[in-house]
Amino acid sequence: MTHFGVDLWDRFTTRIGEARETLRAAGAPTGLLDRAEGARYLSRIVRLGLEMYLEGGDPDFPSFVLPSHATAKLGGDNPDNLYLSATILGDRSYRLTGNIGSVHYLSIGSKANRYAIDGTMASTGELQKEAFRADANGDFTVIASVKRPEGDVAWLPLAPDSNILQVRQTFLNRARETPARFAIERISEGLAHPAPTDPLAIERRMMAAADFVVNATRMFASWTAMFMPYPNEMRDWGQDMFHKAGGDPAIFYVHGYWKLAPGERLLIETDVPECEHWNIQVDNWWMESMDYRYLPACINAGNAEREADGSVRIVLAADDPGERNWLTTHGHSEGHLLLRWVRAASHPIPKLTLLRD
């Protein structure tokens, strides 16, 4: 390894080390489980940052990567979602092709991703599945550009500061639905194939990944600090901060914090409005969903058992309480709750009741 490489690695690791100090000051629980998950959380964000900014960071030869998934999670990741992202630039044009599959809710947004700067990701253009103009087989072509393309083609608007595309695929049942397929290519003028590796580009992308780690952890720790003083309560905290962080503008987010002692459980009751989709999930202190591959970590519009009046009654508890809808704490004593109303006619705030044995 050259001296440049050694120096770059040292600067990278020094920068990501700043995230540890941010989290230490955020009031994280001190139990062994939470501390261990905190170390894993940082390692996961480093993985995501390197995938997004280093390996997938070329806007001239973009590819879709997973910015959050079952074993690397960030910011209240949705257990019902398959996330994809691709690095782009607003002064280029791109063609997206693929198939919409059978996924329940599908959207793609262009974003001004500033996670490596200030932790924001404002929307610059949005399309939902019906606007993809898919054919009878589900195949689609979408043009992403600042200027509307000629002809009858689906268009995803870009802005001059757009630098990422973000796909959300939301399942009612992952095991039974077919994910959408996406491919992307730049169609504006440029190199026909990637140039030889540029050491300065590697440096920029690695340090951007490190900045992402620091700023993302800072932002989500600040959210936790906002929610923690109101245990066992869910609120509308205002949607602007969630949408600025990359949330889908078609989704209304209801966040809350839970804290349970041994022998306690939390009853969550809510009306269900007319909407395209909804779900509620339980997260740990680090805003990571519980391991939804194996655990009852999420209740959604497809698997919830409703009351006679259409409302939903959910119980958060360490062990199966014998209720029809159960979310598990899985060994934790506190963490986050997150409810999403997707294209909903109204946005009820759930009622939470602490129950004791």
mmCIF file of C-alpha atoms in Angstrom:
data_model
loop_
_atom_site.group_PDB
_atom_site.id
_atom_site.type_symbol
_atom_site.label_atom_id
_atom_site.label_comp_id
_atom_site.label_asym_id
_atom_site.label_seq_id
_atom_site.Cartn_x
_atom_site.Cartn_y
_atom_site.Cartn_z
ATOM 1 C CA MET A 1 0.000 0.000 0.000
ATOM 2 C CA THR A 2 1.371 3.410 -0.925
ATOM 3 C CA HIS A 3 1.825 6.223 1.573
ATOM 4 C CA PHE A 4 -1.184 7.892 -0.076
ATOM 5 C CA GLY A 5 -3.254 4.795 0.629
ATOM 6 C CA VAL A 6 -2.084 4.534 4.229
ATOM 7 C CA ASP A 7 -2.794 8.208 4.818
ATOM 8 C CA LEU A 8 -6.234 7.949 3.222
ATOM 9 C CA TRP A 9 -7.128 4.927 5.342
ATOM 10 C CA ASP A 10 -6.004 6.720 8.489
ATOM 11 C CA ARG A 11 -8.071 9.798 7.631
ATOM 12 C CA PHE A 12 -11.072 7.585 6.808
ATOM 13 C CA THR A 13 -10.938 5.670 10.089
ATOM 14 C CA THR A 14 -10.297 8.833 12.094
ATOM 15 C CA ARG A 15 -13.343 10.477 10.548
ATOM 16 C CA ILE A 16 -15.704 7.554 11.141
ATOM 17 C CA GLY A 17 -14.441 7.447 14.729
ATOM 18 C CA GLU A 18 -16.190 10.760 15.301
ATOM 19 C CA ALA A 19 -19.523 8.938 15.059
ATOM 20 C CA ARG A 20 -18.686 7.047 18.236
ATOM 21 C CA GLU A 21 -18.371 10.280 20.202
ATOM 22 C CA THR A 22 -21.702 11.508 18.818
ATOM 23 C CA LEU A 23 -23.440 8.377 20.026
ATOM 24 C CA ARG A 24 -21.732 8.412 23.404
ATOM 25 C CA ALA A 25 -23.178 11.866 24.014
ATOM 26 C CA ALA A 26 -26.680 10.894 22.860
ATOM 27 C CA GLY A 27 -27.759 9.031 25.995
ATOM 28 C CA ALA A 28 -27.750 5.494 24.626
ATOM 29 C CA PRO A 29 -28.685 2.714 27.067
ATOM 30 C CA THR A 30 -25.668 1.220 28.812
ATOM 31 C CA GLY A 31 -26.741 -2.416 28.908
ATOM 32 C CA LEU A 32 -24.531 -5.008 27.271
ATOM 33 C CA LEU A 33 -27.064 -5.789 24.534
ATOM 34 C CA ASP A 34 -27.551 -2.164 23.512
ATOM 35 C CA ARG A 35 -23.820 -1.431 23.559
ATOM 36 C CA ALA A 36 -23.078 -4.466 21.417
ATOM 37 C CA GLU A 37 -25.793 -3.462 18.962
ATOM 38 C CA GLY A 38 -24.329 0.033 18.891
ATOM 39 C CA ALA A 39 -20.964 -1.290 17.739
ATOM 40 C CA ARG A 40 -22.696 -3.424 15.126
ATOM 41 C CA TYR A 41 -24.796 -0.427 14.066
ATOM 42 C CA LEU A 42 -21.686 1.619 13.314
ATOM 43 C CA SER A 43 -20.148 -1.240 11.359
ATOM 44 C CA ARG A 44 -23.337 -1.518 9.330
ATOM 45 C CA ILE A 45 -23.435 2.187 8.479
ATOM 46 C CA VAL A 46 -19.811 1.996 7.361
ATOM 47 C CA ARG A 47 -20.785 -0.865 5.036
ATOM 48 C CA LEU A 48 -23.705 1.117 3.634
ATOM 49 C CA GLY A 49 -21.592 4.233 3.170
ATOM 50 C CA LEU A 50 -18.894 2.381 1.255
ATOM 51 C CA GLU A 51 -21.448 0.681 -0.995
ATOM 52 C CA MET A 52 -23.271 3.923 -1.769
ATOM 53 C CA TYR A 53 -20.404 6.396 -2.063
ATOM 54 C CA LEU A 54 -17.374 4.313 -3.027
ATOM 55 C CA GLU A 55 -18.515 1.238 -4.932
ATOM 56 C CA GLY A 56 -21.695 2.779 -6.349
ATOM 57 C CA GLY A 57 -20.519 6.364 -6.513
ATOM 58 C CA ASP A 58 -19.930 6.921 -10.240
ATOM 59 C CA PRO A 59 -22.753 9.021 -11.770
ATOM 60 C CA ASP A 60 -21.542 8.296 -15.309
ATOM 61 C CA PHE A 61 -21.775 4.531 -14.836
ATOM 62 C CA PRO A 62 -24.468 4.175 -12.182
ATOM 63 C CA SER A 63 -25.749 0.972 -10.661
ATOM 64 C CA PHE A 64 -28.368 0.224 -8.047
ATOM 65 C CA VAL A 65 -27.104 -0.729 -4.590
ATOM 66 C CA LEU A 66 -28.923 -1.574 -1.350
ATOM 67 C CA PRO A 67 -28.820 1.482 0.952
ATOM 68 C CA SER A 68 -30.513 -0.479 3.751
ATOM 69 C CA HIS A 69 -31.348 -4.170 4.041
ATOM 70 C CA ALA A 70 -31.804 -7.073 6.439
ATOM 71 C CA THR A 71 -28.252 -6.989 7.826
ATOM 72 C CA ALA A 72 -27.385 -3.286 7.484
ATOM 73 C CA LYS A 73 -30.051 -0.893 8.749
ATOM 74 C CA LEU A 74 -30.497 2.836 9.062
ATOM 75 C CA GLY A 75 -33.017 5.341 10.372
ATOM 76 C CA GLY A 76 -36.100 3.218 11.014
ATOM 77 C CA ASP A 77 -35.690 0.963 7.985
ATOM 78 C CA ASN A 78 -39.019 -0.471 6.856
ATOM 79 C CA PRO A 79 -39.215 -4.276 7.314
ATOM 80 C CA ASP A 80 -41.697 -4.380 4.414
ATOM 81 C CA ASN A 81 -39.366 -2.528 2.040
ATOM 82 C CA LEU A 82 -36.735 -3.391 -0.511
ATOM 83 C CA TYR A 83 -34.646 -0.246 -0.933
ATOM 84 C CA LEU A 84 -32.468 0.573 -3.948
ATOM 85 C CA SER A 85 -30.378 3.644 -4.694
ATOM 86 C CA ALA A 86 -28.186 4.833 -7.555
ATOM 87 C CA THR A 87 -25.756 7.746 -7.744
ATOM 88 C CA ILE A 88 -26.561 10.237 -10.508
ATOM 89 C CA LEU A 89 -26.000 13.923 -11.310
ATOM 90 C CA GLY A 90 -28.601 16.469 -12.330
ATOM 91 C CA ASP A 91 -26.696 17.583 -15.421
ATOM 92 C CA ARG A 92 -26.866 14.072 -16.922
ATOM 93 C CA SER A 93 -29.802 12.114 -18.361
ATOM 94 C CA TYR A 94 -30.577 8.488 -17.582
ATOM 95 C CA ARG A 95 -32.760 5.651 -18.836
ATOM 96 C CA LEU A 96 -34.297 3.287 -16.313
ATOM 97 C CA THR A 97 -35.728 0.000 -17.526
ATOM 98 C CA GLY A 98 -37.202 -2.982 -15.780
ATOM 99 C CA ASN A 99 -40.398 -4.654 -14.636
ATOM 100 C CA ILE A 100 -42.766 -3.582 -11.856
ATOM 101 C CA GLY A 101 -43.227 -7.156 -10.585
ATOM 102 C CA SER A 102 -46.135 -7.714 -8.196
ATOM 103 C CA VAL A 103 -44.941 -5.512 -5.353
ATOM 104 C CA HIS A 104 -47.778 -3.728 -3.533
ATOM 105 C CA TYR A 105 -46.381 -0.177 -3.450
ATOM 106 C CA LEU A 106 -43.558 1.072 -5.660
ATOM 107 C CA SER A 107 -42.031 4.530 -5.888
ATOM 108 C CA ILE A 108 -38.852 6.147 -7.133
ATOM 109 C CA GLY A 109 -37.602 9.574 -6.209
ATOM 110 C CA SER A 110 -34.761 11.787 -7.305
ATOM 111 C CA LYS A 111 -33.078 13.381 -4.317
ATOM 112 C CA ALA A 112 -30.543 16.029 -3.430
ATOM 113 C CA ASN A 113 -28.565 13.744 -1.139
ATOM 114 C CA ARG A 114 -26.646 15.773 1.448
ATOM 115 C CA TYR A 115 -26.245 13.026 4.050
ATOM 116 C CA ALA A 116 -22.459 13.430 3.787
ATOM 117 C CA ILE A 117 -22.854 17.190 4.412
ATOM 118 C CA ASP A 118 -25.764 17.861 6.762
ATOM 119 C CA GLY A 119 -27.834 14.675 6.932
ATOM 120 C CA THR A 120 -30.621 15.806 4.566
ATOM 121 C CA MET A 121 -31.999 14.259 1.370
ATOM 122 C CA ALA A 122 -34.667 16.519 -0.107
ATOM 123 C CA SER A 123 -36.949 15.272 -2.877
ATOM 124 C CA THR A 124 -36.452 16.740 -6.364
ATOM 125 C CA GLY A 125 -38.901 14.475 -8.222
ATOM 126 C CA GLU A 126 -41.197 11.529 -7.482
ATOM 127 C CA LEU A 127 -42.994 8.778 -9.414
ATOM 128 C CA GLN A 128 -45.343 6.100 -8.107
ATOM 129 C CA LYS A 129 -45.938 2.790 -9.849
ATOM 130 C CA GLU A 130 -48.905 3.889 -11.973
ATOM 131 C CA ALA A 131 -46.790 6.681 -13.490
ATOM 132 C CA PHE A 132 -44.158 4.205 -14.765
ATOM 133 C CA ARG A 133 -46.446 3.525 -17.752
ATOM 134 C CA ALA A 134 -45.682 -0.178 -17.649
ATOM 135 C CA ASP A 135 -46.991 -2.355 -20.470
ATOM 136 C CA ALA A 136 -49.233 -5.401 -20.105
ATOM 137 C CA ASN A 137 -46.220 -7.488 -19.045
ATOM 138 C CA GLY A 138 -45.149 -4.950 -16.437
ATOM 139 C CA ASP A 139 -42.119 -3.741 -18.390
ATOM 140 C CA PHE A 140 -41.304 -0.044 -18.176
ATOM 141 C CA THR A 141 -38.934 2.656 -19.395
ATOM 142 C CA VAL A 142 -38.458 5.856 -17.403
ATOM 143 C CA ILE A 143 -36.288 8.801 -18.396
ATOM 144 C CA ALA A 144 -34.664 10.750 -15.559
ATOM 145 C CA SER A 145 -33.558 14.233 -16.620
ATOM 146 C CA VAL A 146 -33.912 17.925 -15.834
ATOM 147 C CA LYS A 147 -35.691 18.621 -19.117
ATOM 148 C CA ARG A 148 -38.864 16.732 -19.972
ATOM 149 C CA PRO A 149 -38.080 14.245 -22.772
ATOM 150 C CA GLU A 150 -39.891 14.324 -26.074
ATOM 151 C CA GLY A 151 -42.529 11.732 -26.863
ATOM 152 C CA ASP A 152 -44.917 9.726 -24.740
ATOM 153 C CA VAL A 153 -42.524 8.376 -22.115
ATOM 154 C CA ALA A 154 -42.527 8.252 -18.325
ATOM 155 C CA TRP A 155 -40.393 11.033 -16.872
ATOM 156 C CA LEU A 156 -38.713 11.338 -13.487
ATOM 157 C CA PRO A 157 -37.735 14.991 -12.997
ATOM 158 C CA LEU A 158 -34.214 15.842 -11.866
ATOM 159 C CA ALA A 159 -32.987 19.150 -10.463
ATOM 160 C CA PRO A 160 -29.503 20.594 -10.950
ATOM 161 C CA ASP A 161 -28.572 19.376 -7.447
ATOM 162 C CA SER A 162 -30.099 15.878 -7.796
ATOM 163 C CA ASN A 163 -27.449 13.272 -7.061
ATOM 164 C CA ILE A 164 -29.248 10.072 -6.120
ATOM 165 C CA LEU A 165 -32.250 7.985 -7.127
ATOM 166 C CA GLN A 166 -34.092 6.215 -4.327
ATOM 167 C CA VAL A 167 -36.446 3.261 -4.923
ATOM 168 C CA ARG A 168 -38.946 1.975 -2.371
ATOM 169 C CA GLN A 169 -40.673 -1.353 -2.918
ATOM 170 C CA THR A 170 -43.200 -2.142 -0.198
ATOM 171 C CA PHE A 171 -44.491 -5.678 0.235
ATOM 172 C CA LEU A 172 -47.570 -7.023 1.926
ATOM 173 C CA ASN A 173 -45.851 -10.431 1.997
ATOM 174 C CA ARG A 174 -42.208 -10.703 0.903
ATOM 175 C CA ALA A 175 -42.423 -14.459 0.387
ATOM 176 C CA ARG A 176 -45.320 -14.244 -2.073
ATOM 177 C CA GLU A 177 -44.592 -11.098 -4.091
ATOM 178 C CA THR A 178 -42.202 -10.605 -6.981
ATOM 179 C CA PRO A 179 -39.840 -7.637 -6.542
ATOM 180 C CA ALA A 180 -39.536 -5.053 -9.267
ATOM 181 C CA ARG A 181 -36.431 -5.153 -11.462
ATOM 182 C CA PHE A 182 -34.408 -2.025 -12.215
ATOM 183 C CA ALA A 183 -31.506 -1.235 -14.528
ATOM 184 C CA ILE A 184 -30.036 2.191 -15.189
ATOM 185 C CA GLU A 185 -27.791 3.698 -17.846
ATOM 186 C CA ARG A 186 -26.591 7.191 -18.620
ATOM 187 C CA ILE A 187 -27.882 8.327 -22.039
ATOM 188 C CA SER A 188 -26.344 11.814 -22.158
ATOM 189 C CA GLU A 189 -22.951 12.285 -23.773
ATOM 190 C CA GLY A 190 -19.903 10.980 -21.954
ATOM 191 C CA LEU A 191 -17.281 8.252 -21.823
ATOM 192 C CA ALA A 192 -18.213 4.915 -23.354
ATOM 193 C CA HIS A 193 -16.565 3.014 -20.504
ATOM 194 C CA PRO A 194 -15.041 3.935 -17.149
ATOM 195 C CA ALA A 195 -11.671 5.667 -17.154
ATOM 196 C CA PRO A 196 -8.732 4.130 -15.268
ATOM 197 C CA THR A 197 -9.054 4.380 -11.513
ATOM 198 C CA ASP A 198 -8.566 7.944 -10.339
ATOM 199 C CA PRO A 199 -6.866 8.073 -6.912
ATOM 200 C CA LEU A 200 -8.419 11.448 -6.164
ATOM 201 C CA ALA A 201 -11.890 10.107 -6.985
ATOM 202 C CA ILE A 202 -11.293 7.194 -4.589
ATOM 203 C CA GLU A 203 -10.263 9.697 -1.938
ATOM 204 C CA ARG A 204 -13.362 11.847 -2.451
ATOM 205 C CA ARG A 205 -15.703 8.886 -2.338
ATOM 206 C CA MET A 206 -14.142 7.275 0.720
ATOM 207 C CA MET A 207 -14.214 10.522 2.662
ATOM 208 C CA ALA A 208 -17.808 11.132 1.538
ATOM 209 C CA ALA A 209 -18.656 7.679 2.939
ATOM 210 C CA ALA A 210 -17.004 8.649 6.221
ATOM 211 C CA ASP A 211 -18.916 11.936 6.323
ATOM 212 C CA PHE A 212 -22.120 9.979 5.682
ATOM 213 C CA VAL A 213 -21.410 7.764 8.706
ATOM 214 C CA VAL A 214 -20.854 10.756 10.987
ATOM 215 C CA ASN A 215 -23.768 12.879 9.800
ATOM 216 C CA ALA A 216 -26.308 10.059 9.556
ATOM 217 C CA THR A 217 -25.565 8.844 13.077
ATOM 218 C CA ARG A 218 -25.758 12.418 14.376
ATOM 219 C CA MET A 219 -29.118 13.069 12.738
ATOM 220 C CA PHE A 220 -30.805 9.865 13.898
ATOM 221 C CA ALA A 221 -29.373 10.243 17.390
ATOM 222 C CA SER A 222 -30.969 13.698 17.495
ATOM 223 C CA TRP A 223 -34.304 12.141 16.557
ATOM 224 C CA THR A 224 -33.950 9.640 19.382
ATOM 225 C CA ALA A 225 -33.147 12.456 21.797
ATOM 226 C CA MET A 226 -36.373 14.168 20.681
ATOM 227 C CA PHE A 227 -38.562 11.076 21.135
ATOM 228 C CA MET A 228 -37.089 9.650 24.372
ATOM 229 C CA PRO A 229 -38.617 12.189 26.814
ATOM 230 C CA TYR A 230 -42.081 10.916 25.810
ATOM 231 C CA PRO A 231 -41.994 7.168 26.503
ATOM 232 C CA ASN A 232 -44.897 4.993 25.388
ATOM 233 C CA GLU A 233 -46.338 7.734 23.219
ATOM 234 C CA MET A 234 -46.591 8.267 19.461
ATOM 235 C CA ARG A 235 -46.886 11.711 17.872
ATOM 236 C CA ASP A 236 -47.043 13.636 14.653
ATOM 237 C CA TRP A 237 -43.727 15.447 15.002
ATOM 238 C CA GLY A 238 -44.238 17.345 11.747
ATOM 239 C CA GLN A 239 -43.488 15.737 8.412
ATOM 240 C CA ASP A 240 -40.936 18.189 7.082
ATOM 241 C CA MET A 241 -37.949 16.750 8.964
ATOM 242 C CA PHE A 242 -38.727 13.211 7.808
ATOM 243 C CA HIS A 243 -39.174 14.210 4.180
ATOM 244 C CA LYS A 244 -35.989 16.296 4.285
ATOM 245 C CA ALA A 245 -34.180 13.162 5.461
ATOM 246 C CA GLY A 246 -35.269 11.252 2.345
ATOM 247 C CA GLY A 247 -38.743 10.090 3.355
ATOM 248 C CA ASP A 248 -41.316 9.467 0.658
ATOM 249 C CA PRO A 249 -43.576 12.562 0.360
ATOM 250 C CA ALA A 250 -46.536 10.213 -0.137
ATOM 251 C CA ILE A 251 -46.009 8.755 3.349
ATOM 252 C CA PHE A 252 -47.142 10.241 6.665
ATOM 253 C CA TYR A 253 -44.743 9.172 9.432
ATOM 254 C CA VAL A 254 -45.797 8.727 13.081
ATOM 255 C CA HIS A 255 -42.842 8.129 15.400
ATOM 256 C CA GLY A 256 -42.791 7.135 19.030
ATOM 257 C CA TYR A 257 -40.632 5.698 21.782
ATOM 258 C CA TRP A 258 -41.347 2.727 23.999
ATOM 259 C CA LYS A 259 -39.909 1.726 27.371
ATOM 260 C CA LEU A 260 -41.017 -1.375 29.272
ATOM 261 C CA ALA A 261 -40.030 -2.926 32.586
ATOM 262 C CA PRO A 262 -40.210 -6.703 33.163
ATOM 263 C CA GLY A 263 -43.837 -7.795 33.247
ATOM 264 C CA GLU A 264 -45.044 -4.791 31.241
ATOM 265 C CA ARG A 265 -46.471 -4.703 27.736
ATOM 266 C CA LEU A 266 -47.770 -1.921 25.523
ATOM 267 C CA LEU A 267 -51.205 -1.877 23.906
ATOM 268 C CA ILE A 268 -51.326 0.060 20.619
ATOM 269 C CA GLU A 269 -54.773 0.923 19.252
ATOM 270 C CA THR A 270 -55.564 2.831 16.081
ATOM 271 C CA ASP A 271 -58.258 3.404 13.530
ATOM 272 C CA VAL A 272 -57.227 2.563 9.970
ATOM 273 C CA PRO A 273 -58.055 5.183 7.333
ATOM 274 C CA GLU A 274 -58.617 4.626 3.656
ATOM 275 C CA CYS A 275 -55.064 4.298 2.343
ATOM 276 C CA GLU A 276 -52.876 2.478 -0.143
ATOM 277 C CA HIS A 277 -50.781 0.843 2.561
ATOM 278 C CA TRP A 278 -49.871 1.069 6.242
ATOM 279 C CA ASN A 279 -47.558 -0.643 8.656
ATOM 280 C CA ILE A 280 -46.157 -0.303 12.158
ATOM 281 C CA GLN A 281 -42.771 -1.600 13.285
ATOM 282 C CA VAL A 282 -40.697 -1.940 16.428
ATOM 283 C CA ASP A 283 -37.044 -0.853 16.463
ATOM 284 C CA ASN A 284 -34.157 -0.909 18.913
ATOM 285 C CA TRP A 285 -32.591 2.239 20.382
ATOM 286 C CA TRP A 286 -30.411 2.618 17.267
ATOM 287 C CA MET A 287 -33.499 2.940 15.042
ATOM 288 C CA GLU A 288 -32.882 -0.478 13.507
ATOM 289 C CA SER A 289 -35.880 -2.714 12.881
ATOM 290 C CA MET A 290 -35.888 -6.019 14.723
ATOM 291 C CA ASP A 291 -34.752 -8.971 12.637
ATOM 292 C CA TYR A 292 -37.830 -9.252 10.426
ATOM 293 C CA ARG A 293 -36.479 -12.360 8.699
ATOM 294 C CA TYR A 294 -37.388 -14.365 11.782
ATOM 295 C CA LEU A 295 -39.334 -12.184 14.232
ATOM 296 C CA PRO A 296 -42.786 -10.536 14.454
ATOM 297 C CA ALA A 297 -41.207 -7.096 13.963
ATOM 298 C CA CYS A 298 -43.884 -5.468 11.810
ATOM 299 C CA ILE A 299 -47.664 -5.489 11.373
ATOM 300 C CA ASN A 300 -49.033 -4.277 8.032
ATOM 301 C CA ALA A 301 -52.204 -3.901 5.982
ATOM 302 C CA GLY A 302 -51.829 -7.441 4.682
ATOM 303 C CA ASN A 303 -51.231 -9.395 7.883
ATOM 304 C CA ALA A 304 -53.056 -7.369 10.555
ATOM 305 C CA GLU A 305 -56.150 -8.919 12.090
ATOM 306 C CA ARG A 306 -58.724 -6.159 12.433
ATOM 307 C CA GLU A 307 -61.377 -5.531 15.049
ATOM 308 C CA ALA A 308 -65.071 -5.630 14.095
ATOM 309 C CA ASP A 309 -65.098 -1.846 13.599
ATOM 310 C CA GLY A 310 -62.036 -1.978 11.314
ATOM 311 C CA SER A 311 -59.577 -0.692 13.903
ATOM 312 C CA VAL A 312 -56.413 -2.532 14.907
ATOM 313 C CA ARG A 313 -55.232 -3.654 18.333
ATOM 314 C CA ILE A 314 -51.513 -4.523 18.614
ATOM 315 C CA VAL A 315 -49.522 -5.579 21.665
ATOM 316 C CA LEU A 316 -45.793 -4.956 22.084
ATOM 317 C CA ALA A 317 -44.385 -7.493 24.536
ATOM 318 C CA ALA A 318 -41.308 -9.573 25.257
ATOM 319 C CA ASP A 319 -43.197 -12.852 24.792
ATOM 320 C CA ASP A 320 -46.250 -13.823 22.783
ATOM 321 C CA PRO A 321 -49.174 -12.437 24.812
ATOM 322 C CA GLY A 322 -51.763 -14.506 22.960
ATOM 323 C CA GLU A 323 -53.070 -11.465 21.116
ATOM 324 C CA ARG A 324 -53.894 -11.554 17.409
ATOM 325 C CA ASN A 325 -51.287 -8.896 16.559
ATOM 326 C CA TRP A 326 -47.955 -9.108 18.400
ATOM 327 C CA LEU A 327 -44.759 -7.096 18.071
ATOM 328 C CA THR A 328 -41.738 -8.441 19.936
ATOM 329 C CA THR A 329 -39.263 -6.498 22.069
ATOM 330 C CA HIS A 330 -36.800 -9.387 21.558
ATOM 331 C CA GLY A 331 -34.799 -8.868 24.718
ATOM 332 C CA HIS A 332 -34.841 -5.071 24.657
ATOM 333 C CA SER A 333 -36.278 -2.779 27.309
ATOM 334 C CA GLU A 334 -36.695 0.335 25.119
ATOM 335 C CA GLY A 335 -36.614 1.519 21.542
ATOM 336 C CA HIS A 336 -38.619 3.096 18.754
ATOM 337 C CA LEU A 337 -42.039 2.639 17.167
ATOM 338 C CA LEU A 338 -42.778 3.830 13.650
ATOM 339 C CA LEU A 339 -46.113 3.905 11.815
ATOM 340 C CA ARG A 340 -46.460 4.760 8.128
ATOM 341 C CA TRP A 341 -49.713 5.854 6.476
ATOM 342 C CA VAL A 342 -49.209 5.630 2.684
ATOM 343 C CA ARG A 343 -51.434 7.876 0.541
ATOM 344 C CA ALA A 344 -53.959 7.971 3.348
ATOM 345 C CA ALA A 345 -57.182 9.951 3.518
ATOM 346 C CA SER A 346 -56.406 10.805 7.153
ATOM 347 C CA HIS A 347 -53.607 10.174 9.617
ATOM 348 C CA PRO A 348 -54.767 8.791 12.978
ATOM 349 C CA ILE A 349 -52.327 8.879 15.882
ATOM 350 C CA PRO A 350 -52.399 5.586 17.796
ATOM 351 C CA LYS A 351 -53.419 5.422 21.434
ATOM 352 C CA LEU A 352 -50.823 3.667 23.630
ATOM 353 C CA THR A 353 -51.676 2.068 26.986
ATOM 354 C CA LEU A 354 -49.148 0.558 29.377
ATOM 355 C CA LEU A 355 -50.324 -2.787 30.761
ATOM 356 C CA ARG A 356 -48.864 -4.755 33.684
ATOM 357 C CA ASP A 357 -49.167 -8.384 34.651
#
